[in-house]
mmCIF file of C-alpha atoms in Angstrom:
data_model
loop_
_atom_site.group_PDB
_atom_site.id
_atom_site.type_symbol
_atom_site.label_atom_id
_atom_site.label_comp_id
_atom_site.label_asym_id
_atom_site.label_seq_id
_atom_site.Cartn_x
_atom_site.Cartn_y
_atom_site.Cartn_z
ATOM 1 C CA MET A 1 107.825 149.404 107.291
ATOM 2 C CA TYR A 2 106.299 147.360 110.194
ATOM 3 C CA CYS A 3 106.248 144.262 107.963
ATOM 4 C CA LEU A 4 109.922 144.898 106.819
ATOM 5 C CA VAL A 5 111.019 145.176 110.511
ATOM 6 C CA VAL A 6 109.120 142.180 111.572
ATOM 7 C CA ALA A 7 110.049 139.710 108.611
ATOM 8 C CA LEU A 8 113.726 140.975 108.633
ATOM 9 C CA GLY A 9 113.965 140.692 112.270
ATOM 10 C CA TYR A 10 112.604 137.175 112.304
ATOM 11 C CA LEU A 11 115.089 136.277 109.387
ATOM 12 C CA SER A 12 117.799 137.631 111.558
ATOM 13 C CA PHE A 13 116.990 135.728 114.378
ATOM 14 C CA CYS A 14 117.008 132.427 112.655
ATOM 15 C CA GLN A 15 120.472 133.381 110.911
ATOM 16 C CA ILE A 16 121.866 134.176 114.141
ATOM 17 C CA THR A 17 120.673 130.965 115.501
ATOM 18 C CA ARG A 18 122.195 128.925 112.651
ATOM 19 C CA VAL A 19 125.158 130.504 112.825
ATOM 20 C CA TYR A 20 126.028 130.739 116.547
ATOM 21 C CA VAL A 21 124.019 127.864 117.884
ATOM 22 C CA PHE A 22 125.078 125.301 114.942
ATOM 23 C CA ASP A 23 128.418 125.060 113.661
ATOM 24 C CA TYR A 24 130.146 128.322 113.044
ATOM 25 C CA GLY A 25 131.691 128.531 109.459
ATOM 26 C CA MET A 26 130.785 124.770 109.059
ATOM 27 C CA TYR A 27 128.082 123.584 106.559
ATOM 28 C CA SER A 28 124.875 122.658 108.024
ATOM 29 C CA ALA A 29 121.251 122.385 106.635
ATOM 30 C CA ASP A 30 120.633 125.832 105.865
ATOM 31 C CA PHE A 31 116.916 126.453 106.326
ATOM 32 C CA THR A 32 117.370 130.302 106.023
ATOM 33 C CA GLY A 33 117.806 130.189 102.280
ATOM 34 C CA PRO A 34 114.128 129.830 101.338
ATOM 35 C CA MET A 35 113.332 132.239 104.252
ATOM 36 C CA MET A 36 115.543 134.843 102.577
ATOM 37 C CA VAL A 37 113.456 134.643 99.233
ATOM 38 C CA ILE A 38 110.175 134.494 101.227
ATOM 39 C CA THR A 39 111.243 137.658 103.146
ATOM 40 C CA GLN A 40 111.775 139.491 99.715
ATOM 41 C CA LYS A 41 108.477 138.427 98.548
ATOM 42 C CA ILE A 42 106.562 139.288 101.859
ATOM 43 C CA THR A 43 107.974 142.829 101.889
ATOM 44 C CA SER A 44 107.741 143.551 98.221
ATOM 45 C CA LEU A 45 104.162 142.735 98.275
ATOM 46 C CA ALA A 46 103.446 144.820 101.593
ATOM 47 C CA PHE A 47 105.194 147.687 99.860
ATOM 48 C CA GLU A 48 103.138 147.402 96.420
ATOM 49 C CA ILE A 49 99.856 146.971 98.315
ATOM 50 C CA HIS A 50 100.868 150.234 100.406
ATOM 51 C CA ASP A 51 101.619 151.979 96.976
ATOM 52 C CA GLY A 52 98.105 150.976 95.384
ATOM 53 C CA MET A 53 96.256 152.244 98.382
ATOM 54 C CA CYS A 54 98.118 155.477 98.584
ATOM 55 C CA ARG A 55 95.790 158.404 97.925
ATOM 56 C CA LYS A 56 98.624 160.822 96.791
ATOM 57 C CA GLU A 57 99.775 159.146 93.745
ATOM 58 C CA GLU A 58 101.952 162.133 92.655
ATOM 59 C CA GLN A 59 104.256 160.833 95.568
ATOM 60 C CA LEU A 60 104.876 157.609 93.843
ATOM 61 C CA THR A 61 107.892 156.962 91.597
ATOM 62 C CA PRO A 62 106.805 155.773 87.973
ATOM 63 C CA ASN A 63 108.251 152.430 89.014
ATOM 64 C CA GLN A 64 106.166 152.477 92.115
ATOM 65 C CA LYS A 65 103.063 153.280 90.085
ATOM 66 C CA VAL A 66 103.616 150.322 87.662
ATOM 67 C CA LEU A 67 104.089 147.727 90.534
ATOM 68 C CA ALA A 68 101.219 149.190 92.820
ATOM 69 C CA ILE A 69 98.482 146.625 93.763
ATOM 70 C CA ARG A 70 95.205 148.008 93.462
ATOM 71 C CA ARG A 71 93.194 145.017 94.836
ATOM 72 C CA MET A 72 93.963 142.999 98.029
ATOM 73 C CA PRO A 73 95.121 139.473 97.238
ATOM 74 C CA SER A 74 93.157 136.534 98.586
ATOM 75 C CA LEU A 75 94.892 134.214 100.917
ATOM 76 C CA LEU A 76 95.230 131.550 98.081
ATOM 77 C CA GLU A 77 96.800 134.000 95.877
ATOM 78 C CA TYR A 78 99.186 135.336 98.869
ATOM 79 C CA PHE A 79 100.421 131.778 99.588
ATOM 80 C CA SER A 80 100.672 130.980 95.892
ATOM 81 C CA TYR A 81 102.986 134.002 95.313
ATOM 82 C CA ASN A 82 105.178 133.254 98.364
ATOM 83 C CA CYS A 83 105.378 129.536 98.440
ATOM 84 C CA ASN A 84 105.080 128.607 94.677
ATOM 85 C CA PHE A 85 107.353 125.417 93.842
ATOM 86 C CA MET A 86 109.334 127.305 90.974
ATOM 87 C CA GLY A 87 111.085 129.680 93.437
ATOM 88 C CA ILE A 88 110.479 128.308 96.831
ATOM 89 C CA LEU A 89 114.309 127.199 97.379
ATOM 90 C CA ALA A 90 116.384 129.601 95.421
ATOM 91 C CA GLY A 91 114.062 132.400 93.804
ATOM 92 C CA PRO A 92 114.303 134.475 91.954
ATOM 93 C CA THR A 93 111.948 137.116 93.345
ATOM 94 C CA SER A 94 109.544 138.664 91.041
ATOM 95 C CA SER A 95 107.004 141.397 91.283
ATOM 96 C CA TYR A 96 103.277 140.108 92.325
ATOM 97 C CA ASN A 97 101.750 141.550 89.326
ATOM 98 C CA ASP A 98 104.043 139.583 86.969
ATOM 99 C CA TYR A 99 103.262 136.461 88.882
ATOM 100 C CA ILE A 100 99.622 136.813 88.836
ATOM 101 C CA ALA A 101 99.651 137.662 85.201
ATOM 102 C CA PHE A 102 101.378 134.599 84.478
ATOM 103 C CA ILE A 103 99.236 132.450 86.792
ATOM 104 C CA GLU A 104 95.981 133.874 85.344
ATOM 105 C CA GLY A 105 97.402 133.825 81.690
ATOM 106 C CA THR A 106 96.104 137.360 81.170
ATOM 107 C CA PRO A 107 99.361 139.506 81.601
ATOM 108 C CA CYS A 108 99.133 143.224 81.724
ATOM 109 C CA ARG A 109 99.780 144.340 78.049
ATOM 110 C CA ARG A 110 100.285 147.705 76.460
ATOM 111 C CA SER A 111 98.809 148.318 72.975
ATOM 112 C CA LYS A 112 102.063 147.352 71.415
ATOM 113 C CA ASP A 113 105.355 145.379 72.355
ATOM 114 C CA HIS A 114 108.073 147.690 72.787
ATOM 115 C CA GLN A 115 111.686 146.941 72.450
ATOM 116 C CA THR A 116 114.754 147.739 74.914
ATOM 117 C CA ASN A 117 115.316 151.085 72.885
ATOM 118 C CA GLY A 118 111.770 152.367 73.439
ATOM 119 C CA LYS A 119 110.608 151.603 69.823
ATOM 120 C CA THR A 120 107.584 150.001 69.118
ATOM 121 C CA ASN A 121 107.312 146.674 67.100
ATOM 122 C CA GLY A 122 103.638 145.964 65.873
ATOM 123 C CA ARG A 123 104.569 142.722 64.042
ATOM 124 C CA HIS A 124 103.998 140.344 67.077
ATOM 125 C CA LYS A 125 100.990 139.372 68.703
ATOM 126 C CA GLN A 126 100.318 140.203 72.519
ATOM 127 C CA THR A 127 100.446 136.742 73.654
ATOM 128 C CA ASP A 128 103.056 134.653 75.480
ATOM 129 C CA PRO A 129 104.843 132.108 73.339
ATOM 130 C CA SER A 130 105.437 128.563 74.747
ATOM 131 C CA PRO A 131 108.482 127.938 76.603
ATOM 132 C CA ASN A 132 111.338 127.780 74.163
ATOM 133 C CA VAL A 133 113.289 124.519 74.407
ATOM 134 C CA SER A 134 116.478 125.691 73.108
ATOM 135 C CA THR A 135 116.378 128.751 75.732
ATOM 136 C CA VAL A 136 116.052 126.288 78.713
ATOM 137 C CA VAL A 137 118.483 123.817 77.292
ATOM 138 C CA ARG A 138 121.129 126.879 76.843
ATOM 139 C CA LYS A 139 120.508 127.782 80.344
ATOM 140 C CA LEU A 140 121.011 124.334 81.470
ATOM 141 C CA ALA A 141 124.205 124.000 79.522
ATOM 142 C CA THR A 142 125.425 127.059 81.163
ATOM 143 C CA CYS A 143 124.619 125.361 84.636
ATOM 144 C CA PHE A 144 126.542 122.361 83.632
ATOM 145 C CA PHE A 145 129.623 124.474 82.364
ATOM 146 C CA SER A 146 129.777 126.492 85.627
ATOM 147 C CA LEU A 147 129.383 123.657 87.819
ATOM 148 C CA MET A 148 132.211 121.939 86.130
ATOM 149 C CA VAL A 149 134.440 125.065 86.416
ATOM 150 C CA PHE A 150 133.797 125.414 89.827
ATOM 151 C CA LEU A 151 134.584 121.793 90.719
ATOM 152 C CA SER A 152 137.792 121.667 88.754
ATOM 153 C CA VAL A 153 139.265 125.007 89.156
ATOM 154 C CA CYS A 154 138.139 126.365 92.700
ATOM 155 C CA LYS A 155 140.583 123.992 94.523
ATOM 156 C CA VAL A 156 143.511 125.241 92.232
ATOM 157 C CA PHE A 157 143.176 128.787 93.410
ATOM 158 C CA PRO A 158 141.828 128.853 97.014
ATOM 159 C CA VAL A 159 140.770 132.239 98.594
ATOM 160 C CA GLU A 160 142.410 131.175 102.001
ATOM 161 C CA ARG A 161 145.883 131.444 100.094
ATOM 162 C CA ASN A 162 145.421 135.384 100.035
ATOM 163 C CA ILE A 163 146.095 135.341 103.686
ATOM 164 C CA ASP A 164 148.633 132.824 104.051
ATOM 165 C CA ASP A 165 151.853 134.055 105.717
ATOM 166 C CA ASP A 166 154.383 132.556 103.313
ATOM 167 C CA PHE A 167 152.456 133.838 100.236
ATOM 168 C CA ILE A 168 152.244 137.309 101.661
ATOM 169 C CA ALA A 169 155.953 137.430 102.460
ATOM 170 C CA THR A 170 157.243 135.796 99.290
ATOM 171 C CA THR A 171 154.940 137.022 96.561
ATOM 172 C CA PRO A 172 155.449 140.211 94.714
ATOM 173 C CA PHE A 173 152.510 142.630 95.077
ATOM 174 C CA TYR A 174 151.478 142.583 91.485
ATOM 175 C CA ALA A 175 151.481 138.649 91.641
ATOM 176 C CA GLN A 176 149.164 139.077 94.518
ATOM 177 C CA VAL A 177 146.699 141.275 92.668
ATOM 178 C CA VAL A 178 146.564 138.571 90.007
ATOM 179 C CA TYR A 179 146.075 135.635 92.335
ATOM 180 C CA LEU A 180 143.459 137.710 94.083
ATOM 181 C CA TYR A 181 141.572 138.098 90.874
ATOM 182 C CA LEU A 182 141.618 134.573 89.988
ATOM 183 C CA SER A 183 140.692 133.092 93.154
ATOM 184 C CA MET A 184 137.778 135.407 93.223
ATOM 185 C CA LEU A 185 136.767 134.756 89.715
ATOM 186 C CA THR A 186 136.713 130.824 90.392
ATOM 187 C CA THR A 187 134.224 131.321 93.318
ATOM 188 C CA ARG A 188 131.574 132.999 91.176
ATOM 189 C CA PRO A 189 130.461 129.838 88.887
ATOM 190 C CA LYS A 190 128.719 128.398 91.742
ATOM 191 C CA TYR A 191 126.373 131.577 91.780
ATOM 192 C CA TYR A 192 126.039 131.104 88.044
ATOM 193 C CA PHE A 193 124.876 127.679 88.520
ATOM 194 C CA VAL A 194 122.312 128.295 91.093
ATOM 195 C CA TRP A 195 120.832 131.317 89.490
ATOM 196 C CA THR A 196 120.762 130.051 86.163
ATOM 197 C CA LEU A 197 119.142 126.781 87.282
ATOM 198 C CA ALA A 198 116.541 128.596 89.130
ATOM 199 C CA ASP A 199 115.839 130.750 85.784
ATOM 200 C CA ALA A 200 115.606 127.716 83.815
ATOM 201 C CA ILE A 201 113.182 126.018 86.085
ATOM 202 C CA ASN A 202 110.786 129.099 85.750
ATOM 203 C CA ASN A 203 111.415 129.298 82.039
ATOM 204 C CA ALA A 204 110.389 125.745 81.745
ATOM 205 C CA ALA A 205 107.115 126.474 83.756
ATOM 206 C CA GLY A 206 106.265 129.151 81.282
ATOM 207 C CA PHE A 207 107.395 131.914 83.471
ATOM 208 C CA GLY A 208 109.763 134.661 82.710
ATOM 209 C CA PHE A 209 108.562 135.739 79.098
ATOM 210 C CA ASN A 210 109.821 139.348 78.666
ATOM 211 C CA GLY A 211 108.585 140.523 75.346
ATOM 212 C CA TYR A 212 110.430 140.403 71.762
ATOM 213 C CA ASN A 213 113.943 141.053 70.567
ATOM 214 C CA SER A 214 114.437 143.366 67.637
ATOM 215 C CA ASP A 215 114.568 140.206 65.507
ATOM 216 C CA GLY A 216 111.490 138.996 66.701
ATOM 217 C CA SER A 217 112.895 136.260 68.926
ATOM 218 C CA PRO A 218 111.180 135.970 72.350
ATOM 219 C CA ARG A 219 113.098 137.220 75.605
ATOM 220 C CA TRP A 220 112.925 134.962 78.703
ATOM 221 C CA ASP A 221 114.860 137.324 81.097
ATOM 222 C CA LEU A 222 111.978 138.861 82.892
ATOM 223 C CA ILE A 223 113.209 137.329 86.309
ATOM 224 C CA SER A 224 116.846 136.339 85.212
ATOM 225 C CA ASN A 225 119.104 136.907 88.260
ATOM 226 C CA LEU A 226 122.277 137.554 86.586
ATOM 227 C CA ARG A 227 124.075 138.530 83.046
ATOM 228 C CA ILE A 228 127.243 136.468 82.961
ATOM 229 C CA MET A 229 129.140 138.474 80.313
ATOM 230 C CA ASP A 230 128.142 141.948 81.783
ATOM 231 C CA ILE A 231 129.512 140.677 85.126
ATOM 232 C CA GLU A 232 132.831 139.636 83.709
ATOM 233 C CA PHE A 233 133.471 142.585 81.692
ATOM 234 C CA ALA A 234 131.906 145.140 83.967
ATOM 235 C CA THR A 235 133.830 148.619 83.666
ATOM 236 C CA SER A 236 132.156 150.242 86.655
ATOM 237 C CA PHE A 237 131.074 148.806 90.173
ATOM 238 C CA LYS A 238 127.711 149.928 89.435
ATOM 239 C CA MET A 239 127.553 147.855 86.230
ATOM 240 C CA PHE A 240 128.668 144.826 88.124
ATOM 241 C CA LEU A 241 126.210 145.246 90.829
ATOM 242 C CA ASP A 242 123.376 145.984 88.330
ATOM 243 C CA ASN A 243 123.916 142.417 86.706
ATOM 244 C CA TRP A 244 124.809 140.645 89.739
ATOM 245 C CA ASN A 245 121.796 139.123 91.753
ATOM 246 C CA ILE A 246 119.424 141.360 89.676
ATOM 247 C CA GLN A 247 116.361 140.252 91.502
ATOM 248 C CA THR A 248 117.727 141.147 94.865
ATOM 249 C CA ALA A 249 119.046 144.435 93.554
ATOM 250 C CA HIS A 250 115.421 145.370 92.514
ATOM 251 C CA TRP A 251 114.113 144.229 95.798
ATOM 252 C CA LEU A 252 116.667 146.473 97.656
ATOM 253 C CA LYS A 253 115.923 149.317 95.251
ATOM 254 C CA ARG A 254 112.160 149.211 95.936
ATOM 255 C CA VAL A 255 111.800 148.678 99.627
ATOM 256 C CA CYS A 256 115.015 150.867 100.576
ATOM 257 C CA TYR A 257 116.835 153.021 98.013
ATOM 258 C CA GLU A 258 113.605 154.816 96.547
ATOM 259 C CA ARG A 259 112.072 155.195 100.053
ATOM 260 C CA CYS A 260 115.094 156.003 102.274
ATOM 261 C CA PRO A 261 115.154 160.020 102.762
ATOM 262 C CA TYR A 262 118.638 160.039 103.920
ATOM 263 C CA ASN A 263 121.837 158.291 102.662
ATOM 264 C CA PRO A 264 119.709 155.836 100.768
ATOM 265 C CA THR A 265 123.367 154.157 99.322
ATOM 266 C CA ALA A 266 124.558 153.385 102.774
ATOM 267 C CA ALA A 267 121.041 152.444 104.088
ATOM 268 C CA THR A 268 120.826 150.027 101.063
ATOM 269 C CA PHE A 269 124.154 148.172 101.810
ATOM 270 C CA ILE A 270 123.522 147.763 105.380
ATOM 271 C CA LEU A 271 120.080 146.350 104.493
ATOM 272 C CA SER A 272 121.641 143.956 102.402
ATOM 273 C CA ALA A 273 124.370 142.978 104.867
ATOM 274 C CA MET A 274 121.370 142.237 107.284
ATOM 275 C CA TRP A 275 119.447 140.078 104.861
ATOM 276 C CA HIS A 276 122.457 138.110 103.892
ATOM 277 C CA GLY A 277 123.272 136.722 107.305
ATOM 278 C CA ALA A 278 124.828 136.992 110.616
ATOM 279 C CA TYR A 279 128.523 136.583 109.404
ATOM 280 C CA PRO A 280 130.687 139.615 110.300
ATOM 281 C CA GLY A 281 132.406 139.279 106.736
ATOM 282 C CA TYR A 282 129.010 140.110 105.418
ATOM 283 C CA TYR A 283 128.950 143.406 107.020
ATOM 284 C CA LEU A 284 132.708 144.028 106.069
ATOM 285 C CA THR A 285 131.922 143.487 102.600
ATOM 286 C CA PHE A 286 128.748 145.698 102.383
ATOM 287 C CA LEU A 287 130.300 148.488 104.616
ATOM 288 C CA THR A 288 133.477 148.319 102.267
ATOM 289 C CA GLY A 289 130.892 148.499 99.250
ATOM 290 C CA ILE A 290 129.543 152.060 100.518
ATOM 291 C CA VAL A 291 132.845 153.681 100.029
ATOM 292 C CA VAL A 292 133.854 151.720 96.687
ATOM 293 C CA THR A 293 130.392 152.884 95.137
ATOM 294 C CA LEU A 294 130.730 156.511 96.361
ATOM 295 C CA ALA A 295 134.243 156.475 94.973
ATOM 296 C CA ALA A 296 133.189 154.995 91.571
ATOM 297 C CA ARG A 297 130.311 157.212 91.310
ATOM 298 C CA ALA A 298 132.578 160.408 91.851
ATOM 299 C CA MET A 299 135.112 158.961 89.417
ATOM 300 C CA ARG A 300 132.533 158.534 86.653
ATOM 301 C CA HIS A 301 130.846 161.830 86.989
ATOM 302 C CA ASN A 302 134.170 163.724 86.997
ATOM 303 C CA VAL A 303 136.654 161.671 84.811
ATOM 304 C CA ARG A 304 134.697 159.691 82.342
ATOM 305 C CA PRO A 305 133.403 162.824 80.288
ATOM 306 C CA TYR A 306 137.110 163.548 79.323
ATOM 307 C CA PHE A 307 137.347 160.226 77.658
ATOM 308 C CA LEU A 308 134.255 160.284 75.344
ATOM 309 C CA GLY A 309 135.803 162.504 72.723
ATOM 310 C CA SER A 310 137.164 159.568 70.525
ATOM 311 C CA PRO A 311 136.548 155.821 70.362
ATOM 312 C CA SER A 312 140.496 155.284 71.044
ATOM 313 C CA HIS A 313 140.144 157.245 74.299
ATOM 314 C CA LYS A 314 136.932 155.535 75.267
ATOM 315 C CA LEU A 315 138.509 152.183 74.696
ATOM 316 C CA LEU A 316 141.514 153.216 76.885
ATOM 317 C CA TYR A 317 138.911 154.368 79.511
ATOM 318 C CA ASP A 318 136.964 151.027 79.474
ATOM 319 C CA GLY A 319 140.337 148.959 79.637
ATOM 320 C CA ILE A 320 141.312 150.901 82.664
ATOM 321 C CA THR A 321 138.137 150.793 84.550
ATOM 322 C CA TRP A 322 137.507 147.279 83.786
ATOM 323 C CA ALA A 323 140.827 146.292 85.699
ATOM 324 C CA GLY A 324 139.996 148.704 88.420
ATOM 325 C CA THR A 325 136.359 147.448 88.929
ATOM 326 C CA GLN A 326 137.677 143.844 88.901
ATOM 327 C CA ILE A 327 140.337 144.537 91.520
ATOM 328 C CA ALA A 328 137.960 146.684 93.574
ATOM 329 C CA ILE A 329 135.248 143.870 93.635
ATOM 330 C CA CYS A 330 137.569 141.054 94.407
ATOM 331 C CA TYR A 331 138.987 143.226 97.283
ATOM 332 C CA THR A 332 135.635 144.181 98.534
ATOM 333 C CA VAL A 333 134.233 140.519 98.704
ATOM 334 C CA VAL A 334 137.019 138.694 100.224
ATOM 335 C CA PRO A 335 135.323 139.059 103.647
ATOM 336 C CA PHE A 336 132.182 137.693 102.285
ATOM 337 C CA VAL A 337 134.045 134.431 101.405
ATOM 338 C CA LEU A 338 136.285 134.315 104.572
ATOM 339 C CA LEU A 339 133.334 135.187 106.600
ATOM 340 C CA SER A 340 135.031 135.960 110.100
ATOM 341 C CA VAL A 341 136.674 139.200 111.163
ATOM 342 C CA GLY A 342 140.409 137.792 111.926
ATOM 343 C CA PRO A 343 140.977 136.575 108.402
ATOM 344 C CA SER A 344 139.263 139.413 106.672
ATOM 345 C CA MET A 345 141.198 142.090 108.695
ATOM 346 C CA LYS A 346 144.401 140.126 107.882
ATOM 347 C CA PHE A 347 143.794 140.378 104.204
ATOM 348 C CA TYR A 348 142.984 144.015 104.295
ATOM 349 C CA ARG A 349 146.212 144.617 106.580
ATOM 350 C CA SER A 350 148.413 142.739 103.910
ATOM 351 C CA TRP A 351 146.951 145.516 101.421
ATOM 352 C CA TYR A 352 147.422 148.375 103.857
ATOM 353 C CA PHE A 353 143.821 148.997 103.354
ATOM 354 C CA SER A 354 144.941 150.721 100.355
ATOM 355 C CA VAL A 355 141.425 150.487 98.377
ATOM 356 C CA HIS A 356 139.602 151.804 101.443
ATOM 357 C CA ILE A 357 141.961 154.810 101.762
ATOM 358 C CA GLY A 358 142.047 155.406 98.068
ATOM 359 C CA CYS A 359 138.193 155.384 97.686
ATOM 360 C CA VAL A 360 137.688 157.800 100.765
ATOM 361 C CA LEU A 361 140.171 160.169 99.311
ATOM 362 C CA LEU A 362 138.331 159.990 95.864
ATOM 363 C CA ALA A 363 134.838 160.429 97.429
ATOM 364 C CA VAL A 364 135.973 163.384 99.355
ATOM 365 C CA ALA A 365 138.051 165.142 96.693
ATOM 366 C CA LEU A 366 135.792 164.676 93.728
ATOM 367 C CA PRO A 367 132.448 166.523 93.823
ATOM 368 C CA VAL A 368 129.201 164.581 93.176
ATOM 369 C CA LYS A 369 125.892 166.285 93.134
ATOM 370 C CA PRO A 370 123.167 164.891 95.649
ATOM 371 C CA ARG A 371 120.730 162.619 94.362
ATOM 372 C CA HIS A 372 117.752 164.851 94.526
ATOM 373 C CA LEU A 373 119.681 167.361 92.371
ATOM 374 C CA ARG A 374 120.503 164.781 89.929
ATOM 375 C CA LEU A 375 117.162 163.610 89.729
ATOM 376 C CA LYS A 376 115.829 167.199 89.114
ATOM 377 C CA GLU A 377 118.153 167.491 86.179
ATOM 378 C CA ALA A 378 117.458 164.203 84.596
ATOM 379 C CA PRO A 379 115.565 163.942 81.183
ATOM 380 C CA VAL A 380 111.670 163.586 81.707
ATOM 381 C CA PHE A 381 110.428 160.324 80.228
ATOM 382 C CA SER A 382 106.791 159.807 79.534
ATOM 383 C CA HIS A 383 105.384 156.679 81.382
ATOM 384 C CA GLN A 384 105.576 154.683 78.158
ATOM 385 C CA ASP A 385 109.231 155.255 77.940
ATOM 386 C CA SER A 386 109.922 155.183 81.858
ATOM 387 C CA THR A 387 109.069 151.307 81.868
ATOM 388 C CA SER A 388 110.943 148.663 80.266
ATOM 389 C CA THR A 389 109.736 147.330 77.072
ATOM 390 C CA ASP A 390 108.521 143.935 77.903
ATOM 391 C CA GLY A 391 105.183 141.919 77.356
ATOM 392 C CA HIS A 392 104.404 141.906 81.018
ATOM 393 C CA CYS A 393 103.956 144.987 83.467
ATOM 394 C CA ASN A 394 107.774 144.855 84.138
ATOM 395 C CA GLN A 395 109.228 146.911 86.936
ATOM 396 C CA LYS A 396 112.380 148.135 85.492
ATOM 397 C CA THR A 397 112.975 151.855 84.814
ATOM 398 C CA LYS A 398 114.951 153.221 82.124
ATOM 399 C CA ALA A 399 118.214 154.530 83.108
ATOM 400 C CA THR A 400 118.965 158.152 82.636
#
């Protein structure tokens, strides 16, 4: 905890200095980007060492037991993990055990490779394949396509038009909704470009192998930061967040959500806002994200079971929730793009805070059991089933 407070405090000081000492809202040399990645690594490592030295292992979650570090890293290992050339600029963050296993060439293996459905596959040897050229080329092609889309389309649908007085006064509300979706859709390719390029760099170096698919082909998504198709066709707020900036979501889960005894959802969103930077728009986005998450959770728990009776009902539910999720995401992240309080509040006022009000009413009206009760009622998996089915000691836990 002390490491998290010190690292996050220093990062916040640097971000405040960059924003309010240098040009506010203008581009400048952003030295805080690499610091954000290193903050994740330093704090993850601190908690993993703490878990490895914990005398009461029954207090640890299965995820924490897998990631726990039993031996204190040397100074060389520490700086290698934090400052390696593959992820120093844009990440993505990985667990210390996965990184050291890659460096030493002796990844932590189980007796057999497991597939994502929990089944075993004894046909493949327990060795990492060489980096697949086609995998790296495919990711580089995705980078190029994302960059071209962003450069060619982003200026056609500027986000700032959502708060233009003439646009608000003369455009029907349904057209404003469509334009909001298109304007936010065209801002995402720049993130696709950066994160996919970072993933491709690690894969080219041989880092990122994650076991085999059911057809025997190797998977190179151990440290992938996004799944584009799952993002664009997400049918819930949680599904969108689970596939966006994946490694940062894992970090937030490890250091905050799994350890915070009270209101872990709110604490996680606030930590995420502090980590992202000092712009007020970040805090507006993540504070809005809290109420949207609670409302989406309430809807899923109370409404979704009624649509699972037939494929047609399920398809109808997926279509409605896809549209609702995309609108909620776009509404939530507008301040993240606009950065300042004035423009962000102007946008929310133009929508009469409708999503805020609707989400609060849903969260209050629809009951959801507390997290600790849901965990007690969840099925119990064996240790083998509680971890993901990869070649490395991966940190993901199976969703219940």
